XYZ file of C-alpha atoms in Angstrom:
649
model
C -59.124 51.196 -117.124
C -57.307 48.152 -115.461
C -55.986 44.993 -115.546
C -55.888 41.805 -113.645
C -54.134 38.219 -113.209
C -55.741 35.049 -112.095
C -54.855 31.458 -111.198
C -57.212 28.326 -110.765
C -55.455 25.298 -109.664
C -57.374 22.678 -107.419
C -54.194 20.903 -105.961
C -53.599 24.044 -104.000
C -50.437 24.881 -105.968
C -51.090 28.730 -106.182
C -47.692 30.694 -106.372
C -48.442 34.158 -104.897
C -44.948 35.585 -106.277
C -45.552 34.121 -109.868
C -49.069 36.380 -109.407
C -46.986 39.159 -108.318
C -45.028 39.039 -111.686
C -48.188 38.589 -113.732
C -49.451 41.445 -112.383
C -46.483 43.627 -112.467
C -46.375 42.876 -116.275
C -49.938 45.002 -116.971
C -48.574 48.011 -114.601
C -49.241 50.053 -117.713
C -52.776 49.202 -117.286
C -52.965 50.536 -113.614
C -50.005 52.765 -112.353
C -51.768 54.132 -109.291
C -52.162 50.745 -106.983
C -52.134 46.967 -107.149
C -53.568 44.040 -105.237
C -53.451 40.661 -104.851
C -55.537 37.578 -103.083
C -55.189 34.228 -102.825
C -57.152 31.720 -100.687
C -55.940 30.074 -97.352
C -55.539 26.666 -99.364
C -54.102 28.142 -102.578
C -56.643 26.613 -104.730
C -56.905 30.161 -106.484
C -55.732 33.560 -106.711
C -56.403 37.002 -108.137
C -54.040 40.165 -108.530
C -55.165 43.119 -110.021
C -53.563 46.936 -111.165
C -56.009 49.723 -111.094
C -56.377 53.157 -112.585
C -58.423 55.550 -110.570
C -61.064 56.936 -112.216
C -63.929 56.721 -109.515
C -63.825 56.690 -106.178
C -59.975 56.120 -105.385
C -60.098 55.117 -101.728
C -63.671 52.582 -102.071
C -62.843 50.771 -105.044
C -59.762 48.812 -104.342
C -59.293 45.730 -105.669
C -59.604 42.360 -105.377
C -62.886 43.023 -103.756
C -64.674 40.568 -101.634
C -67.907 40.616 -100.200
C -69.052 41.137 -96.644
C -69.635 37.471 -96.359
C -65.599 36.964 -97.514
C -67.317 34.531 -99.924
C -66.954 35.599 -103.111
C -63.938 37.708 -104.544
C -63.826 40.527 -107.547
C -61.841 41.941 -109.930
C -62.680 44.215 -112.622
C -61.387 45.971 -115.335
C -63.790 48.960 -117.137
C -66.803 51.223 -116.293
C -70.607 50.443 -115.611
C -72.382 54.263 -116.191
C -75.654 53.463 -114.733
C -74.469 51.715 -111.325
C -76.169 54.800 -109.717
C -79.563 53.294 -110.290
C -78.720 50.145 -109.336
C -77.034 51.079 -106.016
C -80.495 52.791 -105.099
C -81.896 49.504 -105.414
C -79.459 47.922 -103.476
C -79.177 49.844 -100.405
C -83.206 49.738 -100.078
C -82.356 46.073 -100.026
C -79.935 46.816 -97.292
C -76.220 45.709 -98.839
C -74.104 47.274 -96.547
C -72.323 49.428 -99.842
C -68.557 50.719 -98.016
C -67.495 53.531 -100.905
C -69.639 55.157 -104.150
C -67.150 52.634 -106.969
C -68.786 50.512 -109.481
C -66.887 47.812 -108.496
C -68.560 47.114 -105.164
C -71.628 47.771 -107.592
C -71.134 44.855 -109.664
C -70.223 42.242 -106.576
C -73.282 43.105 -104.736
C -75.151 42.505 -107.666
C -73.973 39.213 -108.151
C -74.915 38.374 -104.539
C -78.234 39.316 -105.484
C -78.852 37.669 -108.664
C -76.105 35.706 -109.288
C -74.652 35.262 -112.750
C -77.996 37.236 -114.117
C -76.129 40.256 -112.992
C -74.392 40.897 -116.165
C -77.847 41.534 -118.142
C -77.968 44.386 -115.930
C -74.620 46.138 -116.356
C -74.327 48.933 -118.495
C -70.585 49.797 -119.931
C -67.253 47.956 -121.021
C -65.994 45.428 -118.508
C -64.488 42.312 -118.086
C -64.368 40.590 -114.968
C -64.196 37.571 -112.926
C -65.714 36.358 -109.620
C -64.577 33.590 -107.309
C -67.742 31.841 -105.746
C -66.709 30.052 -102.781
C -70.352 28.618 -101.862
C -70.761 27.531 -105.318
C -67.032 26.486 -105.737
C -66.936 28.079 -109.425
C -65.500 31.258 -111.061
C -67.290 33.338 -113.626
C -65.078 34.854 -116.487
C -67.067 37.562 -118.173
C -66.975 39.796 -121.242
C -68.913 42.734 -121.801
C -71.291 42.826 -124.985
C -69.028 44.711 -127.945
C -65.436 43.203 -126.577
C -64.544 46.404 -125.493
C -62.260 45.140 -122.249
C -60.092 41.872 -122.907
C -59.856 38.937 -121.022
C -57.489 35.910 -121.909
C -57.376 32.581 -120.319
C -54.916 29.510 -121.048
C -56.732 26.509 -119.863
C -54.190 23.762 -118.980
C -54.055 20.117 -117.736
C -54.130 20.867 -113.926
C -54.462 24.979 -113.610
C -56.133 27.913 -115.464
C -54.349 31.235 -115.828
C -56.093 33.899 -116.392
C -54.924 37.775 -117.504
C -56.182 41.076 -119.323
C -53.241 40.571 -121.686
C -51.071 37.482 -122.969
C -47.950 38.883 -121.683
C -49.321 38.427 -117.843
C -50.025 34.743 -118.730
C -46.393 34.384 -120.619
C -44.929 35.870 -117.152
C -44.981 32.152 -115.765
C -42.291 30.765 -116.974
C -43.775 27.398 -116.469
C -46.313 27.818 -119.884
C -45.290 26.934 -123.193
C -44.667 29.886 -125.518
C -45.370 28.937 -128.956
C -47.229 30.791 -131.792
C -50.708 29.467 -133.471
C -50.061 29.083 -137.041
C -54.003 29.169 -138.011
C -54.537 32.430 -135.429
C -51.328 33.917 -136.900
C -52.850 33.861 -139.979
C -56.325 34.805 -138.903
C -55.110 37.961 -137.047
C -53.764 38.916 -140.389
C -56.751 38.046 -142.677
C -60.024 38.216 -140.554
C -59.107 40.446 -137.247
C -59.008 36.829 -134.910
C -61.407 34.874 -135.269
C -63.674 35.078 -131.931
C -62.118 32.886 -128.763
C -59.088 32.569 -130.453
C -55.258 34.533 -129.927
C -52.581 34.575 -132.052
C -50.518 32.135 -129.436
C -51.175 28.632 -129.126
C -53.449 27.163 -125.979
C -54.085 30.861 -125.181
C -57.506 31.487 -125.568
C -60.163 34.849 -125.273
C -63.986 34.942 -123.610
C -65.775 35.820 -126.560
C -67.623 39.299 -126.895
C -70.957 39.129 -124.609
C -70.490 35.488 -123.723
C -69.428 34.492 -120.041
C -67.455 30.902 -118.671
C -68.747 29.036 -116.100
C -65.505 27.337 -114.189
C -65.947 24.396 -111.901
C -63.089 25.296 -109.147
C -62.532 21.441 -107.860
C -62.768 19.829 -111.564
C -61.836 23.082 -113.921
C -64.460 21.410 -116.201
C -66.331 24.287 -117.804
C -69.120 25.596 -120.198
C -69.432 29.044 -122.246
C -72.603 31.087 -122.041
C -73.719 34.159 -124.577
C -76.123 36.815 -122.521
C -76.850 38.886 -125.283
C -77.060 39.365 -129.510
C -77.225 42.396 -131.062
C -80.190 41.130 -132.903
C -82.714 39.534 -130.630
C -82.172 42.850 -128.540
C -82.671 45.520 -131.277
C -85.059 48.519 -129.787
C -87.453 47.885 -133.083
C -88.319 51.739 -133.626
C -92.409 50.922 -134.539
C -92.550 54.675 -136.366
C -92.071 54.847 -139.801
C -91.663 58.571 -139.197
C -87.760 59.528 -139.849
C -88.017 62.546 -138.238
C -88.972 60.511 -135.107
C -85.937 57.849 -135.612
C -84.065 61.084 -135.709
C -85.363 62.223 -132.172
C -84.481 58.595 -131.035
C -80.969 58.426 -132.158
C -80.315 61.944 -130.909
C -81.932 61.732 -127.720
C -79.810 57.754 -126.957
C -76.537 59.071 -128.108
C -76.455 62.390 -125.466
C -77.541 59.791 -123.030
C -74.605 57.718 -123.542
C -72.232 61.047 -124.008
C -73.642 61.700 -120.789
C -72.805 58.658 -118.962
C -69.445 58.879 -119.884
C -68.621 62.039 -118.478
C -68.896 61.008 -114.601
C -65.131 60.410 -113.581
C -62.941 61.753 -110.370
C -60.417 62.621 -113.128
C -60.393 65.250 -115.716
C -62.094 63.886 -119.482
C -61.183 64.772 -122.667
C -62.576 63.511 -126.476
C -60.040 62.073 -129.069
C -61.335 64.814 -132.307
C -60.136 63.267 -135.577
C -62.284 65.433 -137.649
C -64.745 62.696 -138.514
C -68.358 62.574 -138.078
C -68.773 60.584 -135.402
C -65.810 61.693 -132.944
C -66.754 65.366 -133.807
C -70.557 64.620 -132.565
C -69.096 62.839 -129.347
C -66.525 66.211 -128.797
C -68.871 68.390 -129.308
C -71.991 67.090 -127.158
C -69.521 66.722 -124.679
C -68.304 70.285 -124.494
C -72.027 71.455 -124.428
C -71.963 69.501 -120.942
C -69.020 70.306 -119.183
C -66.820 73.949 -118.563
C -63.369 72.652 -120.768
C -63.192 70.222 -122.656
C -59.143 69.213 -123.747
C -59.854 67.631 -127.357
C -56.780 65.830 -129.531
C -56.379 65.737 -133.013
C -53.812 63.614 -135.055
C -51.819 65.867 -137.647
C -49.731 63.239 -140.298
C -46.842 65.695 -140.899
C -45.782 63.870 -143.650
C -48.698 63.465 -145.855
C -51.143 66.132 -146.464
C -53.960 63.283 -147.933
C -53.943 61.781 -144.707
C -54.172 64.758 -142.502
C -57.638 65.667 -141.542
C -56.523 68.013 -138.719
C -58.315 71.222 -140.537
C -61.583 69.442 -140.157
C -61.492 69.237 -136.172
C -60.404 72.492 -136.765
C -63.518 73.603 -137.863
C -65.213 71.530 -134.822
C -63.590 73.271 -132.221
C -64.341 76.820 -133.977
C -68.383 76.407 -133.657
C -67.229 75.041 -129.772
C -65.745 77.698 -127.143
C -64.961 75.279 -124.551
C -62.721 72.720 -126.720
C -59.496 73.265 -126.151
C -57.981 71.336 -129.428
C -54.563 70.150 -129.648
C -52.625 69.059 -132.389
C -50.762 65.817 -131.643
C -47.695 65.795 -134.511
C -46.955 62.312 -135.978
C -44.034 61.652 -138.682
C -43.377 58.902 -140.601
C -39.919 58.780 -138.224
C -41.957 58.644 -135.161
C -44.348 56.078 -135.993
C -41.365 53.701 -137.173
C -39.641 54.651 -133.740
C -42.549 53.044 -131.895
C -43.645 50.153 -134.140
C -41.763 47.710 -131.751
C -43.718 49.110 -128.805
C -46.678 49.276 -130.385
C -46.412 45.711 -131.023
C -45.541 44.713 -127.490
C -49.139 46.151 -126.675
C -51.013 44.914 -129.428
C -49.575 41.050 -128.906
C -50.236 40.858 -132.792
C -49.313 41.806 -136.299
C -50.914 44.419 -138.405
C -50.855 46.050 -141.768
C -51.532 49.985 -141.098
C -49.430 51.692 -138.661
C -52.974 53.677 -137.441
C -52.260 51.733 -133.932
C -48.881 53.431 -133.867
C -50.197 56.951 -134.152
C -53.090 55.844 -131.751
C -50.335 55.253 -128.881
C -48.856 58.444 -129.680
C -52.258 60.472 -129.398
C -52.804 58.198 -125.992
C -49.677 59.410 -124.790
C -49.584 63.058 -125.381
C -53.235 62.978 -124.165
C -51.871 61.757 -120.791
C -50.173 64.959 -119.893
C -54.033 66.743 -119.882
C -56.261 64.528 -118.743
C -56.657 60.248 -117.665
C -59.878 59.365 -119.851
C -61.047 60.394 -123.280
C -64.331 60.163 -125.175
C -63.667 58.210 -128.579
C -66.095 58.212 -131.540
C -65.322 54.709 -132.032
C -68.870 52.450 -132.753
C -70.362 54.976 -135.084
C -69.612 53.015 -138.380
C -70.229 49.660 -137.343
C -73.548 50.829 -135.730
C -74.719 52.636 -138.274
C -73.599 51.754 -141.786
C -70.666 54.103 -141.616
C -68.415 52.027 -143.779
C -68.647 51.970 -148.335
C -68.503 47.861 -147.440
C -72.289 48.330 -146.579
C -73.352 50.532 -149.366
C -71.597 47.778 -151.286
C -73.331 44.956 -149.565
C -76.518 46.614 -150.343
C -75.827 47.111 -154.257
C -74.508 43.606 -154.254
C -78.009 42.193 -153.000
C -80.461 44.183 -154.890
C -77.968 43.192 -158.179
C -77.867 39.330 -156.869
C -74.487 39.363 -156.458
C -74.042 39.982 -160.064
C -70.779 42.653 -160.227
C -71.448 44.185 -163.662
C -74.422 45.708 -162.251
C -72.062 47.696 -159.789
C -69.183 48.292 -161.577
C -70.193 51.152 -163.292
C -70.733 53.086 -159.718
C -67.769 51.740 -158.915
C -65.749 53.307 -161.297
C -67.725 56.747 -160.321
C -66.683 56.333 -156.762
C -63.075 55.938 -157.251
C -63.324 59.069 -159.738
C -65.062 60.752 -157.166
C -62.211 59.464 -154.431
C -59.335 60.915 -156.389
C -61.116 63.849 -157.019
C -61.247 65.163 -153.616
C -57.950 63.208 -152.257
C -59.858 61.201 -149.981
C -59.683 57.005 -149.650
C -63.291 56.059 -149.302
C -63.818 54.006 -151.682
C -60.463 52.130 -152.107
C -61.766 49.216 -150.332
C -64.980 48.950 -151.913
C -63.342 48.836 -155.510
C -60.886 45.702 -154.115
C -63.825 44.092 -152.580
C -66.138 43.918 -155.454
C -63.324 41.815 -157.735
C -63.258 39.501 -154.726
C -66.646 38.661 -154.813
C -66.706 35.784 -156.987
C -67.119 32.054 -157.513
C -64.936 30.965 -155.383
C -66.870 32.967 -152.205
C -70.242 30.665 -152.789
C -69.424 28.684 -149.752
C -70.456 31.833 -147.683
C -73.714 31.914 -149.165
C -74.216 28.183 -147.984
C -73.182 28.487 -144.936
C -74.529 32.474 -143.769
C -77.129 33.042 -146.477
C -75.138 35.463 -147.640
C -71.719 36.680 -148.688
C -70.346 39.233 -146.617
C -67.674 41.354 -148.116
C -65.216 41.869 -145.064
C -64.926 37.483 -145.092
C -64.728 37.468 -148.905
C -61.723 40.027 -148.707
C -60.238 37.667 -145.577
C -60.289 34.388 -147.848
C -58.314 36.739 -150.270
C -56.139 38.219 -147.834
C -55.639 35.068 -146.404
C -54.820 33.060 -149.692
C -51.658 35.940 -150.709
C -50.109 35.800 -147.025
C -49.700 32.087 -147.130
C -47.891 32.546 -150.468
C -45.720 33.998 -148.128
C -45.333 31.413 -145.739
C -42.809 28.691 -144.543
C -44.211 25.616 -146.408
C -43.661 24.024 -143.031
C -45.958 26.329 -141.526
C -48.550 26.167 -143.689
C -48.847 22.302 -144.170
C -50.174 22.024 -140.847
C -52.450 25.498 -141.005
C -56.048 25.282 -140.774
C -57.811 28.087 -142.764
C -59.395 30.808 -140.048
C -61.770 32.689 -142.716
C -63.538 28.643 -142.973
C -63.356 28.528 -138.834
C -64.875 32.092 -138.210
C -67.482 31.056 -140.654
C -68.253 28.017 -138.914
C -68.244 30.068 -135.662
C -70.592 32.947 -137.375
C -73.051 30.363 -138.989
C -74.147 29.653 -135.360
C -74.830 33.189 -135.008
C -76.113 34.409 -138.398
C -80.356 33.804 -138.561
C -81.119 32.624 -141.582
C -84.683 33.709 -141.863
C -85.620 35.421 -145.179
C -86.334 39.500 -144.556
C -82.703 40.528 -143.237
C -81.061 43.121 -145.150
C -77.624 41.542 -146.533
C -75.923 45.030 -145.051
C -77.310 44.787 -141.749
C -75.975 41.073 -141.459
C -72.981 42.327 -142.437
C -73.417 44.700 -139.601
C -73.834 41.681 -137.328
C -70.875 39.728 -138.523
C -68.636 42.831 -137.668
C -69.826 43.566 -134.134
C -69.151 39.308 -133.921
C -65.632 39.799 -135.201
C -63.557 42.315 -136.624
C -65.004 44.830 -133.765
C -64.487 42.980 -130.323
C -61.057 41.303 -132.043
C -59.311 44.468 -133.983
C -61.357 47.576 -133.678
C -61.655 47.370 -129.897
C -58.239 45.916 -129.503
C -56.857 48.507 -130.922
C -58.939 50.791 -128.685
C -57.958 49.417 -125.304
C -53.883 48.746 -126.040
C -53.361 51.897 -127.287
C -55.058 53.840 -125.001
C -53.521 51.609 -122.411
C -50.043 51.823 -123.233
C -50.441 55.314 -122.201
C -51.875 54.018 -119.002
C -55.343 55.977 -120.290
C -58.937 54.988 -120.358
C -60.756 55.055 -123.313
C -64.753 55.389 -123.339
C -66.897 54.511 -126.294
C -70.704 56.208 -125.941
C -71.496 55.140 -130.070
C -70.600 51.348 -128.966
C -73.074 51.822 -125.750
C -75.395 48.917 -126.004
C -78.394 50.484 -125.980
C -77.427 53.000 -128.644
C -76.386 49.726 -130.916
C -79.800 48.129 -130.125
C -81.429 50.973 -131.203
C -79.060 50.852 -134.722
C -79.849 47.939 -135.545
C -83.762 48.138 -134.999
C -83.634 50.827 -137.818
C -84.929 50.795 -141.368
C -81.579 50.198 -143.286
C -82.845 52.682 -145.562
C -82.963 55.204 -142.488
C -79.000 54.561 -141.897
C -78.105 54.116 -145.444
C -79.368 56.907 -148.099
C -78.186 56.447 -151.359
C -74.295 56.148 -150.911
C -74.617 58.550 -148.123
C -73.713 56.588 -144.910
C -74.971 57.021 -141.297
C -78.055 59.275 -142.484
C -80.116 58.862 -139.741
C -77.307 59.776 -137.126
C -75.942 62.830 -139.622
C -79.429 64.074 -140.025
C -79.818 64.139 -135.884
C -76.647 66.114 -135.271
C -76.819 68.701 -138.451
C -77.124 71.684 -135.967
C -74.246 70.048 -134.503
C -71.841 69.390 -137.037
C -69.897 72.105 -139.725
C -70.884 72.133 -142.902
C -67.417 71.429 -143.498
C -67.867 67.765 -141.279
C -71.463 67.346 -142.184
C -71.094 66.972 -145.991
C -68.197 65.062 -145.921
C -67.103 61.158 -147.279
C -66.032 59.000 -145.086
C -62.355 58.728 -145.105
C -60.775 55.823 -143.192
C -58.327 56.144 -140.416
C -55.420 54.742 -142.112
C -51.931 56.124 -141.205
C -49.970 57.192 -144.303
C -47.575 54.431 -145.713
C -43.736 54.471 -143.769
C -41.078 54.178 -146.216
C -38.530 52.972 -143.561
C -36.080 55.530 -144.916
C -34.903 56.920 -141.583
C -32.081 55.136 -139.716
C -34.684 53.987 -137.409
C -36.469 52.186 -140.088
C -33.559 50.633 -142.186
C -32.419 49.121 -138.235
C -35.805 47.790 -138.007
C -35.498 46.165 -141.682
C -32.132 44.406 -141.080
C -32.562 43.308 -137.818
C -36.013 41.618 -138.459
C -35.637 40.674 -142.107
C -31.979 39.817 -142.712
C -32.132 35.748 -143.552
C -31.031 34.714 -140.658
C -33.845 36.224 -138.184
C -36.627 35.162 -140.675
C -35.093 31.640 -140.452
C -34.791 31.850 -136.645
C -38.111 32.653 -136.751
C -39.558 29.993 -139.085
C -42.920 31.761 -140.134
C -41.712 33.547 -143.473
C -40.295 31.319 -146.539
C -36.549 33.228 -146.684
C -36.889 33.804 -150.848
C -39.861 35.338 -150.714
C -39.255 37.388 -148.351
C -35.768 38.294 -150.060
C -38.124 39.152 -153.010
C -40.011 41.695 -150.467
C -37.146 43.586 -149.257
C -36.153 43.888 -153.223
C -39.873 45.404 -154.263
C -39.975 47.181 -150.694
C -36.400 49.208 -152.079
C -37.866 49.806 -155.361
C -41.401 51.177 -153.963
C -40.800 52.493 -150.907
C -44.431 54.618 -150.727
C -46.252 51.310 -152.782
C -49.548 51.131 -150.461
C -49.589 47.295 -151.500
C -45.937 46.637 -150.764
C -45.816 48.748 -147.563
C -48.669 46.768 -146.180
C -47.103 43.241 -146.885
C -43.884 45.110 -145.193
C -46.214 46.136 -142.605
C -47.345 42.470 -141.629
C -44.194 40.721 -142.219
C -42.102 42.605 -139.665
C -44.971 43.201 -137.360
C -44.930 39.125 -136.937
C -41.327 39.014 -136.626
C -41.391 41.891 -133.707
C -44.023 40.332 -132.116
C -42.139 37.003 -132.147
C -38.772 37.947 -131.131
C -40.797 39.488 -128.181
C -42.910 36.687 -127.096
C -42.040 33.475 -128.603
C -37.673 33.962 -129.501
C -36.947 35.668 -125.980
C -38.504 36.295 -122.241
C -41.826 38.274 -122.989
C -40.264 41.353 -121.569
C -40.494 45.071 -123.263
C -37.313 46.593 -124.003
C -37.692 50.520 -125.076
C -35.741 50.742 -128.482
């Protein structure tokens, strides 16, 4: 885990102590050392903060090459540089320390460019080229690492968060209306931020940069599709070998650091397989478990319980999070995410990431497990939908058993499946003709995105584009359109094109950040995804049973208890705002005169919110809408209102 800061200008007009403050702004994302370069002419310059996780003294960055040609920085983890050092060294590169870093840059001296196909992790990085006078920005394949860039007239910047671009005071601050509103209602759409002329390298794409002319072109180096591992056995038993056998691999890669690793354990299935492979390969393993003290159907603590019984070596600790607490850190929470949100989940996140930090400096997540292999009811649902042709009376009636089911046992699974399905209607066609299908996480964004604007400044939304139409635009280039796909694995592929390089990962890295922690992902591996998506959707989905295939390969693993269990989703419970914390946060942000300041929010209707937010203070509906209107007003005061500096409340 790191960060870094960048500048491109061809007139030579390179400020080093502008890159010093850009930097300084991401310390959070490397507290142990920093470093900045900047050519003899000034025509560019790269800073960078590091967290050391391998190889402290040979990895320091910006790295350049023995030539003094090309330049490095790089944020993430590649777990097979190993083999590829081999290769190198018979080659003769002259390698100075054991870090992936100097992995990566000699690499790109020997293949250029084509180096990325060859990485294997979460990275983002970018390369000066001196001989070819051109920079490469790259991304890795899921969007696990970020990487921002503000292209202007005469000068790129460049940063692993906004708030190192918004450090120059010399940019324009201003908020984009249409990726407001798509942050909200589709998780970003891909390329796009939530702030205007700041843009993001989309998931497994890379930018080509002309240094003299900053003209430049955008380049995608891998699907999730086109490189599916097609598993040729019809055999389930052997799919069940294949899954097993990819996962430990990736388990194991994770587990090389210089620094002690621990597993986030929420009690699910796929962070308990992660923990618990894990512990069979090391002597301790420190494991953390979110407990919501205030709301026993949200709690799920007893099940990684049960995880850490069947495993000596997990150490399990129970990380306490109140309703107080969470409201306590919203504004925080917000500095790091750089967005609004509806679910305080990313609050309790930071929390975990912090408490984590006094044990160990990385953690194992479970994260990638759903979206690889039809973990979420949106799939079964997709699925129904298809083999009913989209008709909903065919469904509703295991609808209705679902939810019966849900409140039976006090779980949420199928909350979002029941709102989905009455949002699959008419009015969603357009998906059909522009995706060959209509995928249920876009149809609930168009709906999503339809009630916030209600909300809305009619000033703002005159002159707002609609970002469910512009990520379908973007997807329709992506989406095949030959006949045999399974409507749920699409769906599948419009997530890990989306919601899981712009939210889920998000999420992921600014949480785990903010407690200046790195956070590794073995279920979003790309080889374990590849092999996903090559499988039989009837191997991943059985019935409404999700992830078969990958519950089936770990049921020596897993407790009963875990094994058998619906998916719940990681929601956070709902905050009422009660505590003096809260009702500070509610006047300051939504008294009439900050949401005018502001200008996003229409000032009645918003009036109206504070009046149904007193009446239902634990309304999941209301607390949401609650959720996402303050969230934008934090995040604006922050960024937009004031100087883009964090002030601890």
């Amino acid at each position: 885990m790191c960060g870094f800061v960048g500048e491109i200008n061809p007139t030579g007009g390179v400020d080093p102590q502008i890159l010093y403050r850009m930097n300084n702004a991401l310390q959070h994302r490397g507290p142990d050392e920093s470093g900045i370069v900047v050519a003899d002419n000034r025509t560019w310059g790269l800073a960078h903060r590091r967290l050391n996780i391998v190889d402290p003294a040979g990895g320091r960055q910006p790295m350049t090459d023995p030539s003094g040609r090309r330049t490095l920085v790089f944020n993430g983890e590649i777990y097979d540089d190993a083999r590829i050092r081999r290769d190198l060294e018979r080659d003769g590169y002259p390698f100075q320390g054991y870090s992936d870093t100097e992995v990566v840059l000699a690499l790109y001296c020997r293949h250029g460019i084509d180096a990325v196909g060859h990485l294997r992790g979460e990275f983002a990085l970018v390369i000066i080229d001196e001989d070819r006078r051109e920079a490469f920005l790259v991304r890795d394949r899921m969007g696990i690492k970020p990487l921002f860039f503000m292209p202007l007239a005469d000068r790129w910047l460049i940063a692993s968060e906004v708030k190192g671009i918004f450090q120059d005071d010399r940019v324009p601050r201003e908020v984009d209306p249409t990726g407001l509103l798509g942050a909200i209602a589709v998780a970003d759409v891909p390329g796009r931020s939530v702030f205007r002329g700041v843009r993001q390298v989309r998931n497994a794409h890379y930018l080509r940069v002309d240094l003299q002319t900053l003209a430049w072109s955008e380049h995608r180096y891998w699907d999730a599709l086109e490189g599916r591992q097609k598993e040729d056995s019809t055999r389930f038993e052997d799919q069940v070998d294949a899954v097993r056998s990819s996962v430990d691999e990736a388990i194991r890669l994770r587990l090389r650091a210089d620094v002690p690793v621990g597993a986030y354990l929420s009690g699910g299935v796929d962070s308990s397989i992660v923990a618990s492979q894990a512990a069979r390969q090391v002597s301790h393993l420190h494991a953390f478990g979110l407990a919501f003290e205030d709301s026993p159907r949200h709690n799920e603590f007893a099940f990684a319980q049960d995880v850490a019984r069947r495993n000596a070596n997990i150490a399990l600790h129970r990380v306490p999070v109140t309703y107080r607490e969470m409201v306590r850190r919203l504004p925080e929470t917000v500095w790091h995410l750089e967005r609004p949100f509806a679910n305080l989940h990313s609050v309790a996140k930071l929390i975990c990431a912090r408490y984590a930090r006094q044990y160990v400096r990385c953690v194992l997540t479970g994260d990638g497990g759903d979206e690889a292999f039809c973990g979420y009811s949106t799939h079964w649902l997709q699925n129904e939908l298809e083999q009913a042709n989209y008709s909903l009376s065919a469904v509703r009636g295991k609808l209705k058993a679902m939810r019966r089911e849900a409140a039976k046992i006090g779980g949420n699974r199928y909350y979002l499946s029941v709102g989905l399905a009455r949002k699959i209607g008419p009015e969603t066609a357009f998906l059909a003709d522009s995706l060959g299908f209509r995928p249920c996480d876009v149809a609930t964004g168009l709906s999503v995105e339809n009630g916030v604007k209600l909300l809305m400044d009619q000033e703002v939304t005159r002159n707002i584009a609609s970002p469910t139409a512009e990520l379908v635009r973007e997807l329709s280039k992506l989406v095949p359109r030959s006949t045999g796909w399974p409507h749920a694995t699409l769906l599948q592929y419009v997530q890990l094109n989306s919601s899981v390089p712009e939210y889920i990962n998000l999420v992921a890295d600014r949480t785990e950040n903010a407690g200046s922690m790195e956070a590794r992902m073995p279920l979003f591996d790309h080889r374990v995804v590849e092999l996903a998506m090559g499988l039989p959707l009837g191997s991943k989905l059985h019935g409404d049973q999700e992830k078969w295939v990958l519950r089936q390969a770990y049921k020596d693993v897993l407790p009963e208890s875990v094994l058998r269990r619906r998916k719940q989703a990681f929601l956070a419970p709902p905050a009422p705002y009660s505590s003096p914390e809260g009702r500070m946060l509610v006047e300051t942000y939504l008294s009439p005169s900050a949401i005018k300041e502001v200008g996003v929010w229409s000032p009645a209707r918003i009036a109206v919110l504070r009046t149904l937010r007193r009446l239902m203070p634990r309304n999941r509906f209301v607390n949401q809408v609650t959720n996402i209107v303050l969230t934008t007003q934090i995040m604006m005061d922050q960024f937009i209102v004031h100087r883009p500096s964090w002030r601890m409340t």
